[in-house]
Amino acid sequence: MNPTEVRLRLTSGPDAVAAARRGLDALEPKLGAERLNDMRLLVSELVTNSVRHARHGTGEELELSVSVSDETIHVCVSDQGPGFEATPRTPDDDPGSGWGLFLVEQLSDRWGVELNGSTQVWFELGR
């Protein structure tokens, strides 16, 4: 199978997560429903973080890019926010929020944050 790519420019705001999830629909025949559902969950978390924390206004753009090869699924959400330093959850953290990156860490094979004029949060899933 040749790599399959999806690139979406999403308007930051309340509809961004649903648009990102719908944008993944075309990958179901290649990935199967179970793997796609895991991917949708993680994409939802990254897009939600971008909308909430990038400190840009509603209407600005963020980008979702997905690359599927025989070995891996690579997903990246990019925005123009200032970025952050990923820190592990502690017992003192608010139990009602902040679980997005914890889920990404638990369900993905690899993940990270890159800062180079914009913020890219990415994860990889093995096939």
mmCIF file of C-alpha atoms in Angstrom:
data_model
loop_
_atom_site.group_PDB
_atom_site.id
_atom_site.type_symbol
_atom_site.label_atom_id
_atom_site.label_comp_id
_atom_site.label_asym_id
_atom_site.label_seq_id
_atom_site.Cartn_x
_atom_site.Cartn_y
_atom_site.Cartn_z
ATOM 1 C CA MET A 1 0.000 0.000 0.000
ATOM 2 C CA ASN A 2 1.238 3.485 -0.816
ATOM 3 C CA PRO A 3 1.211 6.072 1.930
ATOM 4 C CA THR A 4 -2.100 7.861 2.263
ATOM 5 C CA GLU A 5 -2.177 11.476 3.362
ATOM 6 C CA VAL A 6 -4.885 13.729 4.688
ATOM 7 C CA ARG A 7 -4.285 17.453 5.196
ATOM 8 C CA LEU A 8 -7.000 19.653 6.619
ATOM 9 C CA ARG A 9 -7.021 23.340 7.432
ATOM 10 C CA LEU A 10 -9.517 23.820 10.218
ATOM 11 C CA THR A 11 -11.018 27.031 11.504
ATOM 12 C CA SER A 12 -10.322 27.297 15.215
ATOM 13 C CA GLY A 13 -13.545 27.249 17.161
ATOM 14 C CA PRO A 14 -16.314 25.002 18.420
ATOM 15 C CA ASP A 15 -16.690 23.061 15.149
ATOM 16 C CA ALA A 16 -12.995 22.221 14.682
ATOM 17 C CA VAL A 17 -13.069 18.867 16.492
ATOM 18 C CA ALA A 18 -16.100 17.564 14.590
ATOM 19 C CA ALA A 19 -14.580 18.709 11.287
ATOM 20 C CA ALA A 20 -11.294 16.942 12.123
ATOM 21 C CA ARG A 21 -13.096 13.702 13.000
ATOM 22 C CA ARG A 22 -15.146 13.815 9.774
ATOM 23 C CA GLY A 23 -11.976 14.472 7.804
ATOM 24 C CA LEU A 24 -10.658 11.071 8.868
ATOM 25 C CA ASP A 25 -13.650 9.121 7.488
ATOM 26 C CA ALA A 26 -11.960 8.330 4.156
ATOM 27 C CA LEU A 27 -9.267 6.357 5.995
ATOM 28 C CA GLU A 28 -11.629 3.709 7.394
ATOM 29 C CA PRO A 29 -11.205 1.248 4.484
ATOM 30 C CA LYS A 30 -7.412 1.340 4.990
ATOM 31 C CA LEU A 31 -7.364 1.328 8.795
ATOM 32 C CA GLY A 32 -10.477 -0.489 9.938
ATOM 33 C CA ALA A 33 -13.077 0.834 12.350
ATOM 34 C CA GLU A 34 -11.240 0.041 15.603
ATOM 35 C CA ARG A 35 -7.940 1.700 14.658
ATOM 36 C CA LEU A 36 -9.804 4.662 13.178
ATOM 37 C CA ASN A 37 -11.779 5.100 16.414
ATOM 38 C CA ASP A 38 -8.532 5.229 18.437
ATOM 39 C CA MET A 39 -7.186 7.774 15.983
ATOM 40 C CA ARG A 40 -10.361 9.882 16.167
ATOM 41 C CA LEU A 41 -10.137 10.004 19.958
ATOM 42 C CA LEU A 42 -6.526 11.165 19.905
ATOM 43 C CA VAL A 43 -7.140 13.676 17.099
ATOM 44 C CA SER A 44 -10.081 15.043 19.091
ATOM 45 C CA GLU A 45 -7.827 15.584 22.090
ATOM 46 C CA LEU A 46 -5.096 17.344 20.103
ATOM 47 C CA VAL A 47 -7.513 19.597 18.215
ATOM 48 C CA THR A 48 -9.330 20.455 21.457
ATOM 49 C CA ASN A 49 -6.004 21.407 23.058
ATOM 50 C CA SER A 50 -5.118 23.566 20.086
ATOM 51 C CA VAL A 51 -8.468 25.380 20.138
ATOM 52 C CA ARG A 52 -8.319 25.914 23.918
ATOM 53 C CA HIS A 53 -4.664 26.715 24.460
ATOM 54 C CA ALA A 54 -3.143 28.178 21.307
ATOM 55 C CA ARG A 55 -4.249 31.664 22.343
ATOM 56 C CA HIS A 56 -5.466 32.547 18.916
ATOM 57 C CA GLY A 57 -8.899 33.882 18.199
ATOM 58 C CA THR A 58 -11.859 32.054 16.825
ATOM 59 C CA GLY A 59 -11.605 31.973 13.065
ATOM 60 C CA GLU A 60 -7.847 31.461 12.875
ATOM 61 C CA GLU A 61 -6.572 28.251 11.348
ATOM 62 C CA LEU A 62 -4.933 25.133 12.614
ATOM 63 C CA GLU A 63 -3.777 22.222 10.512
ATOM 64 C CA LEU A 64 -4.295 18.484 10.829
ATOM 65 C CA SER A 65 -2.025 16.239 8.804
ATOM 66 C CA VAL A 66 -2.180 12.452 8.681
ATOM 67 C CA SER A 67 0.186 10.111 6.882
ATOM 68 C CA VAL A 68 -0.570 6.392 6.697
ATOM 69 C CA SER A 69 2.063 3.898 5.570
ATOM 70 C CA ASP A 70 2.289 0.126 5.837
ATOM 71 C CA GLU A 71 4.090 0.464 9.191
ATOM 72 C CA THR A 72 2.771 3.600 10.903
ATOM 73 C CA ILE A 73 0.100 6.242 11.164
ATOM 74 C CA HIS A 74 1.598 9.684 11.808
ATOM 75 C CA VAL A 75 -0.745 12.478 12.927
ATOM 76 C CA CYS A 76 0.198 16.102 13.587
ATOM 77 C CA VAL A 77 -1.846 19.113 14.693
ATOM 78 C CA SER A 78 -0.161 22.480 14.081
ATOM 79 C CA ASP A 79 -1.134 25.936 15.235
ATOM 80 C CA GLN A 80 0.460 29.344 15.621
ATOM 81 C CA GLY A 81 0.305 29.276 19.415
ATOM 82 C CA PRO A 82 3.346 29.772 21.650
ATOM 83 C CA GLY A 83 3.590 26.093 22.546
ATOM 84 C CA PHE A 84 4.061 24.404 25.863
ATOM 85 C CA GLU A 85 6.272 22.036 27.730
ATOM 86 C CA ALA A 86 4.613 18.653 28.232
ATOM 87 C CA THR A 87 4.552 17.643 31.885
ATOM 88 C CA PRO A 88 3.183 14.457 33.460
ATOM 89 C CA ARG A 89 -0.045 14.604 35.457
ATOM 90 C CA THR A 90 0.286 14.827 39.215
ATOM 91 C CA PRO A 91 -2.171 13.906 41.994
ATOM 92 C CA ASP A 92 -2.805 17.639 42.558
ATOM 93 C CA ASP A 93 -4.024 18.218 38.977
ATOM 94 C CA ASP A 94 -7.706 18.937 38.328
ATOM 95 C CA PRO A 95 -9.324 15.497 37.927
ATOM 96 C CA GLY A 96 -12.011 16.931 35.629
ATOM 97 C CA SER A 97 -9.742 18.146 32.834
ATOM 98 C CA GLY A 98 -6.292 17.851 31.371
ATOM 99 C CA TRP A 99 -6.520 14.213 30.306
ATOM 100 C CA GLY A 100 -5.893 14.770 26.582
ATOM 101 C CA LEU A 101 -2.128 14.342 26.505
ATOM 102 C CA PHE A 102 -2.364 11.556 29.077
ATOM 103 C CA LEU A 103 -4.601 9.656 26.633
ATOM 104 C CA VAL A 104 -2.220 10.414 23.767
ATOM 105 C CA GLU A 105 0.675 9.053 25.818
ATOM 106 C CA GLN A 106 -1.249 5.922 26.817
ATOM 107 C CA LEU A 107 -2.727 5.038 23.415
ATOM 108 C CA SER A 108 -0.009 6.068 20.971
ATOM 109 C CA ASP A 109 3.305 4.369 20.333
ATOM 110 C CA ARG A 110 5.190 7.677 20.230
ATOM 111 C CA TRP A 111 4.271 11.338 20.591
ATOM 112 C CA GLY A 112 5.904 14.697 20.996
ATOM 113 C CA VAL A 113 5.778 18.460 20.751
ATOM 114 C CA GLU A 114 7.873 20.516 18.348
ATOM 115 C CA LEU A 115 8.277 24.283 18.473
ATOM 116 C CA ASN A 116 9.693 26.124 15.478
ATOM 117 C CA GLY A 117 7.712 29.295 14.969
ATOM 118 C CA SER A 118 4.526 27.307 15.431
ATOM 119 C CA THR A 119 3.483 24.430 17.652
ATOM 120 C CA GLN A 120 3.167 20.890 16.329
ATOM 121 C CA VAL A 121 1.851 18.142 18.568
ATOM 122 C CA TRP A 122 2.126 14.731 16.932
ATOM 123 C CA PHE A 123 1.636 11.063 17.629
ATOM 124 C CA GLU A 124 2.281 7.786 15.871
ATOM 125 C CA LEU A 125 0.372 4.530 15.937
ATOM 126 C CA GLY A 126 1.838 1.279 14.678
ATOM 127 C CA ARG A 127 -0.097 -0.694 12.103
#
